[in-house]
Every structure is written in structure tokens, then in C-alpha cells.
Amino acid sequence: MGTVTIYRINETDRTIDIVQSVKDDEDSIRAAVPNTRTFTFDEILRQHITFRGSGTVVENCRSRFLSALHIGRSIPVSIDDMLAGFTAENGENIFLRGIITAASELYEAERKALSAPNDVLLATLNKSRIQAEISEKLNSFFDNSLKTAGSAAYFDCSQNSNVFAVLPSETVVFCDDYTFSVFRKCDNCLADLLFELGQIVRRNGLSPRKCGFCGKMFLGREDEVCCRQASCQNAHKEQKEAIYKEHTEEYSQIKRTYDSFVRRYDGYLRAAGINTHYPAEYDELCQAKEERKAYMNSLKRRLIRNGLPSDELYETGERFKAEIKAVAEEIMEKCR
């Protein structure tokens, strides 16, 4: 009996619970659910990047199956050493494990036509044809699986994805006395998992980014500069606080100079009695002041929060000064 993978995506926590190579029967799946392994989206991203660079390993795997197919009436092929060597160097990789497991199951199922035929004579006479047909199936499997599972578009909302088609996956509900756990079942190549994750990536505007603190790749929005590891989040917080302390006075001085300028022209209108005798015209200045004040406050906070230079705040303040001056002079001329 073949095996399947079961998984559950928690979008809120950005985690995926997964069990690979579970026998495709009710008892096996029920027993496997409590033993799920949890990966973060960032861990899955990094594993996928590693998988996309594992072409040599996959091709060696393909060659081993094709070679073993032509030895006698085909021989068994162990995948343990393939995975062990890669894991020792690169760590666990659910995508490589999935595709090699699926290829192994396909190979074992197909080679029965050679290793245990109903008619030994017929199989011997047709050995070459049968081997060619199995080789074609194996090559087709590797080509299609690599094309489907090896796309970077699943993890990048800015990339166009090619058109793929897969059969709908089954839902598996696991219940105990207190909870319901809803998993989905997919093939070992994890196509369904990737498609579902790709939808989440696009819905949330995520793309691969490099953490500015630990240097690892993570899934984040354009304005995110660090991953979700606690150490990196704390380091980012400390950095922002340091920037805030260092630059707050500079930004505040620019803002105070701007506010002082605006108060001066407001004082000119008040001294001329514009606020008393021409309240509608005076309201024009008040509205212009409030709109620009809100923008300047927002700009100051954004620049400090992101550790950006004060140039934009200064240039905006100079532009707003000229605009406020023009509004005040126009009101004075109108009410002269």
C-alpha cells in the first residue's frame, strides 16, 4: 500500500504541522496525527530554497533507479543513504524526502512487472519493452514533480506562477475527548501544501527577505526587516530604541522650527483681527495648519521608527512653510 502526507496550516501562527509517508489507511493516519512535526513558514521557505538547489541529488536518485531497473530483472533500491547524506550536510528537507519517497514507491510498484511476473517467459521476451516503459514513467514523474514542486513562485507574491493542475486533496478529521484536528491529505511531493501556502503568501503580500540580524531568509512584507525569531525581534526593538534616542532631538528641532514659523503667521492674522472680523477666511489658515501638522507628525514618527535621515522632514517643512506663508498672505490681501 502506498503512503501519503498529512498536513495542517495555521496561518495565524505561521506554522505547518506535517507527517510524511503515512500508510494510506485509516488506522495509520489516526496513529500518525499525534506525532506531527511543526515547522514555521520561514523554516519551510529555507527548506524549499535548499531543495531548489538540490538538483544534483535528485538527478543522482533518478540515475540510480534507472540503472537498477536494468540490472537483471531489476533490483531493489534503498533511499536511506541518499537522504542521510543530504541531511547530514544540509539538514532535514521535507521536499527532497517527499520526491525521493514518491519515486521509490513508483519504482517498486512498476518493477513488479519484471521481478515477479505471472509469466516468466513472456516477461523475459518483453524485458526491454517493459524496462523502456518503466523508464519513461520514471522520467515523466521526475520531470513533472520537479516542475511543480520546484517553483519559487509559491513563496513570492511578486512572481507569476505557472498553471498547474492537481486533484483535490482529502480532509482528515482527528477527534479526541476535547479537540478536533483537521488535516489535509496530499501526495508525498507536497503539491497541495505548496498551492495552499502560495495562496497565503499572495493574500498577505509576502516575499522572501533576508533578516537584517541573523542573516537567514524569512517570509515577510516589504517593510519588514527581521524574521520572527525572538532574538531578532528583540534586537530590532533595541535598535529602534537606540535610533529614537539618538535622532529624536534632531527631528524635534526641525519640527519646532516649523511650528514656530506657522505660529508667527498665525499671529500676523490675529494681530490684524482676521480671526474676529473674517472667521471664514481665518478658518482657511487653520485648516491648512492642521493638515500639514498631521502630516509632519506622521512623517517624523515614520522616519524615527525606521532610522531614516531627517532630510525628508526638513525638505517637507521648508515646502510647508512656503505654502503656509502664501495662504496667510492671500488672506491678508483678501481682507485688506
PDB file of N, CA and C in Angstrom, residues 83-164:
ATOM      1  N   LEU A  83      19.094  10.103   1.433  1.00  0.00           N
ATOM      2  CA  LEU A  83      18.552  11.112   2.340  1.00  0.00           C
ATOM      3  C   LEU A  83      19.506  11.390   3.492  1.00  0.00           C
ATOM      4  N   ALA A  84      20.166  10.345   3.998  1.00  0.00           N
ATOM      5  CA  ALA A  84      21.057  10.524   5.143  1.00  0.00           C
ATOM      6  C   ALA A  84      22.237  11.428   4.797  1.00  0.00           C
ATOM      7  N   GLY A  85      22.811  11.223   3.619  1.00  0.00           N
ATOM      8  CA  GLY A  85      23.945  12.043   3.220  1.00  0.00           C
ATOM      9  C   GLY A  85      23.560  13.504   3.053  1.00  0.00           C
ATOM     10  N   PHE A  86      22.429  13.735   2.423  1.00  0.00           N
ATOM     11  CA  PHE A  86      21.974  15.108   2.213  1.00  0.00           C
ATOM     12  C   PHE A  86      21.617  15.768   3.535  1.00  0.00           C
ATOM     13  N   THR A  87      20.928  15.024   4.405  1.00  0.00           N
ATOM     14  CA  THR A  87      20.503  15.571   5.696  1.00  0.00           C
ATOM     15  C   THR A  87      21.704  15.925   6.553  1.00  0.00           C
ATOM     16  N   ALA A  88      22.732  15.099   6.529  1.00  0.00           N
ATOM     17  CA  ALA A  88      23.923  15.374   7.327  1.00  0.00           C
ATOM     18  C   ALA A  88      24.577  16.686   6.923  1.00  0.00           C
ATOM     19  N   GLU A  89      24.490  17.021   5.654  1.00  0.00           N
ATOM     20  CA  GLU A  89      25.146  18.233   5.161  1.00  0.00           C
ATOM     21  C   GLU A  89      24.235  19.443   5.190  1.00  0.00           C
ATOM     22  N   ASN A  90      22.930  19.243   4.919  1.00  0.00           N
ATOM     23  CA  ASN A  90      22.019  20.374   4.746  1.00  0.00           C
ATOM     24  C   ASN A  90      20.864  20.421   5.738  1.00  0.00           C
ATOM     25  N   GLY A  91      20.718  19.390   6.564  1.00  0.00           N
ATOM     26  CA  GLY A  91      19.593  19.347   7.491  1.00  0.00           C
ATOM     27  C   GLY A  91      18.379  18.692   6.857  1.00  0.00           C
ATOM     28  N   GLU A  92      17.343  18.510   7.674  1.00  0.00           N
ATOM     29  CA  GLU A  92      16.104  17.885   7.212  1.00  0.00           C
ATOM     30  C   GLU A  92      15.508  18.670   6.049  1.00  0.00           C
ATOM     31  N   ASN A  93      14.964  17.951   5.063  1.00  0.00           N
ATOM     32  CA  ASN A  93      14.326  18.613   3.938  1.00  0.00           C
ATOM     33  C   ASN A  93      13.092  17.823   3.526  1.00  0.00           C
ATOM     34  N   ILE A  94      11.922  18.344   3.844  1.00  0.00           N
ATOM     35  CA  ILE A  94      10.686  17.617   3.587  1.00  0.00           C
ATOM     36  C   ILE A  94      10.401  17.488   2.099  1.00  0.00           C
ATOM     37  N   PHE A  95      10.899  18.417   1.291  1.00  0.00           N
ATOM     38  CA  PHE A  95      10.624  18.376  -0.144  1.00  0.00           C
ATOM     39  C   PHE A  95      11.460  17.301  -0.828  1.00  0.00           C
ATOM     40  N   LEU A  96      12.732  17.237  -0.476  1.00  0.00           N
ATOM     41  CA  LEU A  96      13.581  16.190  -1.054  1.00  0.00           C
ATOM     42  C   LEU A  96      13.114  14.819  -0.573  1.00  0.00           C
ATOM     43  N   ARG A  97      12.821  14.714   0.710  1.00  0.00           N
ATOM     44  CA  ARG A  97      12.327  13.438   1.239  1.00  0.00           C
ATOM     45  C   ARG A  97      11.051  13.023   0.508  1.00  0.00           C
ATOM     46  N   GLY A  98      10.185  13.963   0.258  1.00  0.00           N
ATOM     47  CA  GLY A  98       8.917  13.658  -0.396  1.00  0.00           C
ATOM     48  C   GLY A  98       9.081  13.137  -1.805  1.00  0.00           C
ATOM     49  N   ILE A  99       9.906  13.816  -2.595  1.00  0.00           N
ATOM     50  CA  ILE A  99      10.031  13.422  -4.001  1.00  0.00           C
ATOM     51  C   ILE A  99      10.786  12.101  -4.133  1.00  0.00           C
ATOM     52  N   ILE A 100      11.790  11.861  -3.268  1.00  0.00           N
ATOM     53  CA  ILE A 100      12.527  10.604  -3.339  1.00  0.00           C
ATOM     54  C   ILE A 100      11.660   9.446  -2.854  1.00  0.00           C
ATOM     55  N   THR A 101      10.869   9.693  -1.814  1.00  0.00           N
ATOM     56  CA  THR A 101       9.953   8.655  -1.328  1.00  0.00           C
ATOM     57  C   THR A 101       8.931   8.286  -2.397  1.00  0.00           C
ATOM     58  N   ALA A 102       8.357   9.302  -3.043  1.00  0.00           N
ATOM     59  CA  ALA A 102       7.371   9.052  -4.088  1.00  0.00           C
ATOM     60  C   ALA A 102       7.993   8.303  -5.266  1.00  0.00           C
ATOM     61  N   ALA A 103       9.223   8.682  -5.626  1.00  0.00           N
ATOM     62  CA  ALA A 103       9.905   7.994  -6.729  1.00  0.00           C
ATOM     63  C   ALA A 103      10.182   6.546  -6.370  1.00  0.00           C
ATOM     64  N   SER A 104      10.576   6.293  -5.122  1.00  0.00           N
ATOM     65  CA  SER A 104      10.862   4.931  -4.671  1.00  0.00           C
ATOM     66  C   SER A 104       9.612   4.057  -4.728  1.00  0.00           C
ATOM     67  N   GLU A 105       8.483   4.603  -4.301  1.00  0.00           N
ATOM     68  CA  GLU A 105       7.237   3.832  -4.325  1.00  0.00           C
ATOM     69  C   GLU A 105       6.797   3.537  -5.764  1.00  0.00           C
ATOM     70  N   LEU A 106       6.992   4.527  -6.645  1.00  0.00           N
ATOM     71  CA  LEU A 106       6.652   4.305  -8.055  1.00  0.00           C
ATOM     72  C   LEU A 106       7.544   3.215  -8.641  1.00  0.00           C
ATOM     73  N   TYR A 107       8.845   3.290  -8.346  1.00  0.00           N
ATOM     74  CA  TYR A 107       9.793   2.309  -8.861  1.00  0.00           C
ATOM     75  C   TYR A 107       9.429   0.892  -8.388  1.00  0.00           C
ATOM     76  N   GLU A 108       9.154   0.750  -7.092  1.00  0.00           N
ATOM     77  CA  GLU A 108       8.835  -0.569  -6.552  1.00  0.00           C
ATOM     78  C   GLU A 108       7.545  -1.120  -7.142  1.00  0.00           C
ATOM     79  N   ALA A 109       6.571  -0.257  -7.349  1.00  0.00           N
ATOM     80  CA  ALA A 109       5.300  -0.716  -7.914  1.00  0.00           C
ATOM     81  C   ALA A 109       5.458  -1.153  -9.364  1.00  0.00           C
ATOM     82  N   GLU A 110       6.258  -0.404 -10.121  1.00  0.00           N
ATOM     83  CA  GLU A 110       6.400  -0.694 -11.550  1.00  0.00           C
ATOM     84  C   GLU A 110       7.303  -1.888 -11.823  1.00  0.00           C
ATOM     85  N   ARG A 111       8.344  -2.070 -11.019  1.00  0.00           N
ATOM     86  CA  ARG A 111       9.302  -3.133 -11.327  1.00  0.00           C
ATOM     87  C   ARG A 111       8.753  -4.526 -11.047  1.00  0.00           C
ATOM     88  N   LYS A 112       7.591  -4.617 -10.427  1.00  0.00           N
ATOM     89  CA  LYS A 112       6.987  -5.935 -10.188  1.00  0.00           C
ATOM     90  C   LYS A 112       6.712  -6.667 -11.504  1.00  0.00           C
ATOM     91  N   ALA A 113       6.515  -5.862 -12.565  1.00  0.00           N
ATOM     92  CA  ALA A 113       6.284  -6.487 -13.871  1.00  0.00           C
ATOM     93  C   ALA A 113       7.504  -7.268 -14.332  1.00  0.00           C
ATOM     94  N   LEU A 114       8.687  -6.922 -13.778  1.00  0.00           N
ATOM     95  CA  LEU A 114       9.911  -7.634 -14.140  1.00  0.00           C
ATOM     96  C   LEU A 114      10.357  -8.618 -13.059  1.00  0.00           C
ATOM     97  N   SER A 115      10.188  -8.238 -11.802  1.00  0.00           N
ATOM     98  CA  SER A 115      10.747  -9.049 -10.720  1.00  0.00           C
ATOM     99  C   SER A 115       9.867 -10.219 -10.330  1.00  0.00           C
ATOM    100  N   ALA A 116       8.561 -10.093 -10.527  1.00  0.00           N
ATOM    101  CA  ALA A 116       7.664 -11.195 -10.143  1.00  0.00           C
ATOM    102  C   ALA A 116       6.553 -11.335 -11.174  1.00  0.00           C
ATOM    103  N   PRO A 117       6.921 -11.684 -12.390  1.00  0.00           N
ATOM    104  CA  PRO A 117       5.905 -11.751 -13.447  1.00  0.00           C
ATOM    105  C   PRO A 117       5.028 -12.993 -13.328  1.00  0.00           C
ATOM    106  N   ASN A 118       3.830 -12.887 -13.843  1.00  0.00           N
ATOM    107  CA  ASN A 118       2.945 -14.047 -13.897  1.00  0.00           C
ATOM    108  C   ASN A 118       3.451 -15.069 -14.912  1.00  0.00           C
ATOM    109  N   ASP A 119       4.049 -14.556 -15.934  1.00  0.00           N
ATOM    110  CA  ASP A 119       4.559 -15.421 -16.999  1.00  0.00           C
ATOM    111  C   ASP A 119       6.033 -15.091 -17.199  1.00  0.00           C
ATOM    112  N   VAL A 120       6.924 -15.914 -16.636  1.00  0.00           N
ATOM    113  CA  VAL A 120       8.350 -15.628 -16.671  1.00  0.00           C
ATOM    114  C   VAL A 120       8.859 -15.535 -18.102  1.00  0.00           C
ATOM    115  N   LEU A 121       8.432 -16.440 -18.951  1.00  0.00           N
ATOM    116  CA  LEU A 121       8.898 -16.452 -20.342  1.00  0.00           C
ATOM    117  C   LEU A 121       8.459 -15.188 -21.060  1.00  0.00           C
ATOM    118  N   LEU A 122       7.185 -14.810 -20.869  1.00  0.00           N
ATOM    119  CA  LEU A 122       6.673 -13.614 -21.529  1.00  0.00           C
ATOM    120  C   LEU A 122       7.418 -12.377 -21.053  1.00  0.00           C
ATOM    121  N   ALA A 123       7.683 -12.308 -19.743  1.00  0.00           N
ATOM    122  CA  ALA A 123       8.390 -11.154 -19.193  1.00  0.00           C
ATOM    123  C   ALA A 123       9.822 -11.094 -19.715  1.00  0.00           C
ATOM    124  N   THR A 124      10.444 -12.263 -19.866  1.00  0.00           N
ATOM    125  CA  THR A 124      11.819 -12.299 -20.361  1.00  0.00           C
ATOM    126  C   THR A 124      11.886 -11.829 -21.804  1.00  0.00           C
ATOM    127  N   LEU A 125      10.943 -12.272 -22.620  1.00  0.00           N
ATOM    128  CA  LEU A 125      10.908 -11.873 -24.026  1.00  0.00           C
ATOM    129  C   LEU A 125      10.606 -10.383 -24.185  1.00  0.00           C
ATOM    130  N   ASN A 126       9.836  -9.834 -23.270  1.00  0.00           N
ATOM    131  CA  ASN A 126       9.422  -8.423 -23.374  1.00  0.00           C
ATOM    132  C   ASN A 126      10.174  -7.532 -22.390  1.00  0.00           C
ATOM    133  N   LYS A 127      11.276  -8.057 -21.888  1.00  0.00           N
ATOM    134  CA  LYS A 127      12.007  -7.334 -20.859  1.00  0.00           C
ATOM    135  C   LYS A 127      12.388  -5.911 -21.302  1.00  0.00           C
ATOM    136  N   SER A 128      12.962  -5.789 -22.468  1.00  0.00           N
ATOM    137  CA  SER A 128      13.416  -4.473 -22.948  1.00  0.00           C
ATOM    138  C   SER A 128      12.258  -3.492 -23.082  1.00  0.00           C
ATOM    139  N   ARG A 129      11.142  -3.981 -23.618  1.00  0.00           N
ATOM    140  CA  ARG A 129       9.989  -3.094 -23.783  1.00  0.00           C
ATOM    141  C   ARG A 129       9.452  -2.645 -22.428  1.00  0.00           C
ATOM    142  N   ILE A 130       9.362  -3.583 -21.488  1.00  0.00           N
ATOM    143  CA  ILE A 130       8.855  -3.243 -20.150  1.00  0.00           C
ATOM    144  C   ILE A 130       9.794  -2.260 -19.465  1.00  0.00           C
ATOM    145  N   GLN A 131      11.102  -2.493 -19.578  1.00  0.00           N
ATOM    146  CA  GLN A 131      12.062  -1.579 -18.983  1.00  0.00           C
ATOM    147  C   GLN A 131      11.950  -0.176 -19.588  1.00  0.00           C
ATOM    148  N   ALA A 132      11.746  -0.119 -20.881  1.00  0.00           N
ATOM    149  CA  ALA A 132      11.607   1.184 -21.553  1.00  0.00           C
ATOM    150  C   ALA A 132      10.355   1.914 -21.070  1.00  0.00           C
ATOM    151  N   GLU A 133       9.260   1.179 -20.894  1.00  0.00           N
ATOM    152  CA  GLU A 133       8.018   1.798 -20.423  1.00  0.00           C
ATOM    153  C   GLU A 133       8.165   2.321 -18.997  1.00  0.00           C
ATOM    154  N   ILE A 134       8.825   1.525 -18.140  1.00  0.00           N
ATOM    155  CA  ILE A 134       9.026   1.957 -16.755  1.00  0.00           C
ATOM    156  C   ILE A 134       9.964   3.166 -16.718  1.00  0.00           C
ATOM    157  N   SER A 135      11.003   3.139 -17.533  1.00  0.00           N
ATOM    158  CA  SER A 135      11.931   4.280 -17.598  1.00  0.00           C
ATOM    159  C   SER A 135      11.193   5.549 -17.993  1.00  0.00           C
ATOM    160  N   GLU A 136      10.302   5.420 -18.956  1.00  0.00           N
ATOM    161  CA  GLU A 136       9.525   6.585 -19.399  1.00  0.00           C
ATOM    162  C   GLU A 136       8.649   7.129 -18.272  1.00  0.00           C
ATOM    163  N   LYS A 137       8.040   6.225 -17.510  1.00  0.00           N
ATOM    164  CA  LYS A 137       7.199   6.650 -16.386  1.00  0.00           C
ATOM    165  C   LYS A 137       8.030   7.357 -15.310  1.00  0.00           C
ATOM    166  N   LEU A 138       9.209   6.782 -15.011  1.00  0.00           N
ATOM    167  CA  LEU A 138      10.067   7.395 -14.003  1.00  0.00           C
ATOM    168  C   LEU A 138      10.547   8.779 -14.435  1.00  0.00           C
ATOM    169  N   ASN A 139      10.969   8.879 -15.689  1.00  0.00           N
ATOM    170  CA  ASN A 139      11.435  10.181 -16.182  1.00  0.00           C
ATOM    171  C   ASN A 139      10.308  11.210 -16.176  1.00  0.00           C
ATOM    172  N   SER A 140       9.126  10.777 -16.575  1.00  0.00           N
ATOM    173  CA  SER A 140       7.979  11.677 -16.573  1.00  0.00           C
ATOM    174  C   SER A 140       7.659  12.137 -15.150  1.00  0.00           C
ATOM    175  N   PHE A 141       7.740  11.197 -14.202  1.00  0.00           N
ATOM    176  CA  PHE A 141       7.482  11.558 -12.801  1.00  0.00           C
ATOM    177  C   PHE A 141       8.472  12.610 -12.327  1.00  0.00           C
ATOM    178  N   PHE A 142       9.761  12.382 -12.538  1.00  0.00           N
ATOM    179  CA  PHE A 142      10.759  13.335 -12.065  1.00  0.00           C
ATOM    180  C   PHE A 142      10.590  14.695 -12.731  1.00  0.00           C
ATOM    181  N   ASP A 143      10.381  14.712 -14.041  1.00  0.00           N
ATOM    182  CA  ASP A 143      10.244  15.990 -14.758  1.00  0.00           C
ATOM    183  C   ASP A 143       9.039  16.776 -14.251  1.00  0.00           C
ATOM    184  N   ASN A 144       7.887  16.116 -14.150  1.00  0.00           N
ATOM    185  CA  ASN A 144       6.669  16.810 -13.722  1.00  0.00           C
ATOM    186  C   ASN A 144       6.741  17.237 -12.258  1.00  0.00           C
ATOM    187  N   SER A 145       7.282  16.362 -11.403  1.00  0.00           N
ATOM    188  CA  SER A 145       7.350  16.680  -9.975  1.00  0.00           C
ATOM    189  C   SER A 145       8.301  17.838  -9.714  1.00  0.00           C
ATOM    190  N   LEU A 146       9.438  17.843 -10.394  1.00  0.00           N
ATOM    191  CA  LEU A 146      10.380  18.938 -10.211  1.00  0.00           C
ATOM    192  C   LEU A 146       9.812  20.255 -10.715  1.00  0.00           C
ATOM    193  N   LYS A 147       9.072  20.194 -11.807  1.00  0.00           N
ATOM    194  CA  LYS A 147       8.458  21.407 -12.340  1.00  0.00           C
ATOM    195  C   LYS A 147       7.419  21.962 -11.382  1.00  0.00           C
ATOM    196  N   THR A 148       6.616  21.077 -10.811  1.00  0.00           N
ATOM    197  CA  THR A 148       5.550  21.513  -9.916  1.00  0.00           C
ATOM    198  C   THR A 148       6.082  21.935  -8.560  1.00  0.00           C
ATOM    199  N   ALA A 149       6.940  21.114  -7.964  1.00  0.00           N
ATOM    200  CA  ALA A 149       7.407  21.388  -6.602  1.00  0.00           C
ATOM    201  C   ALA A 149       8.566  22.370  -6.548  1.00  0.00           C
ATOM    202  N   GLY A 150       9.245  22.580  -7.676  1.00  0.00           N
ATOM    203  CA  GLY A 150      10.461  23.386  -7.646  1.00  0.00           C
ATOM    204  C   GLY A 150      10.287  24.846  -7.994  1.00  0.00           C
ATOM    205  N   SER A 151       9.053  25.341  -8.078  1.00  0.00           N
ATOM    206  CA  SER A 151       8.842  26.743  -8.444  1.00  0.00           C
ATOM    207  C   SER A 151       9.034  27.659  -7.237  1.00  0.00           C
ATOM    208  N   ALA A 152       9.722  28.786  -7.451  1.00  0.00           N
ATOM    209  CA  ALA A 152       9.912  29.769  -6.376  1.00  0.00           C
ATOM    210  C   ALA A 152       8.688  30.650  -6.192  1.00  0.00           C
ATOM    211  N   ALA A 153       7.725  30.557  -7.119  1.00  0.00           N
ATOM    212  CA  ALA A 153       6.567  31.457  -7.085  1.00  0.00           C
ATOM    213  C   ALA A 153       5.665  31.232  -5.881  1.00  0.00           C
ATOM    214  N   TYR A 154       5.699  30.033  -5.293  1.00  0.00           N
ATOM    215  CA  TYR A 154       4.857  29.773  -4.123  1.00  0.00           C
ATOM    216  C   TYR A 154       5.187  30.707  -2.966  1.00  0.00           C
ATOM    217  N   PHE A 155       6.430  31.165  -2.892  1.00  0.00           N
ATOM    218  CA  PHE A 155       6.895  31.936  -1.745  1.00  0.00           C
ATOM    219  C   PHE A 155       7.124  33.404  -2.081  1.00  0.00           C
ATOM    220  N   ASP A 156       6.640  33.861  -3.218  1.00  0.00           N
ATOM    221  CA  ASP A 156       6.899  35.246  -3.620  1.00  0.00           C
ATOM    222  C   ASP A 156       5.669  35.819  -4.298  1.00  0.00           C
ATOM    223  N   CYS A 157       5.001  36.755  -3.625  1.00  0.00           N
ATOM    224  CA  CYS A 157       3.757  37.311  -4.167  1.00  0.00           C
ATOM    225  C   CYS A 157       3.989  38.128  -5.428  1.00  0.00           C
ATOM    226  N   SER A 158       5.238  38.522  -5.700  1.00  0.00           N
ATOM    227  CA  SER A 158       5.521  39.338  -6.878  1.00  0.00           C
ATOM    228  C   SER A 158       5.774  38.506  -8.123  1.00  0.00           C
ATOM    229  N   GLN A 159       5.871  37.188  -7.978  1.00  0.00           N
ATOM    230  CA  GLN A 159       6.162  36.334  -9.128  1.00  0.00           C
ATOM    231  C   GLN A 159       4.888  35.762  -9.732  1.00  0.00           C
ATOM    232  N   ASN A 160       4.889  35.661 -11.039  1.00  0.00           N
ATOM    233  CA  ASN A 160       3.795  34.978 -11.727  1.00  0.00           C
ATOM    234  C   ASN A 160       4.007  33.475 -11.606  1.00  0.00           C
ATOM    235  N   SER A 161       2.937  32.761 -11.310  1.00  0.00           N
ATOM    236  CA  SER A 161       3.043  31.302 -11.171  1.00  0.00           C
ATOM    237  C   SER A 161       2.558  30.637 -12.451  1.00  0.00           C
ATOM    238  N   ASN A 162       3.217  29.553 -12.833  1.00  0.00           N
ATOM    239  CA  ASN A 162       2.763  28.774 -13.981  1.00  0.00           C
ATOM    240  C   ASN A 162       1.464  28.060 -13.634  1.00  0.00           C
ATOM    241  N   VAL A 163       0.774  27.607 -14.640  1.00  0.00           N
ATOM    242  CA  VAL A 163      -0.506  26.930 -14.429  1.00  0.00           C
ATOM    243  C   VAL A 163      -0.266  25.453 -14.161  1.00  0.00           C
ATOM    244  N   PHE A 164      -0.695  24.992 -12.996  1.00  0.00           N
ATOM    245  CA  PHE A 164      -0.600  23.583 -12.650  1.00  0.00           C
ATOM    246  C   PHE A 164      -2.005  23.075 -12.326  1.00  0.00           C
TER     247      PHE A 164
END
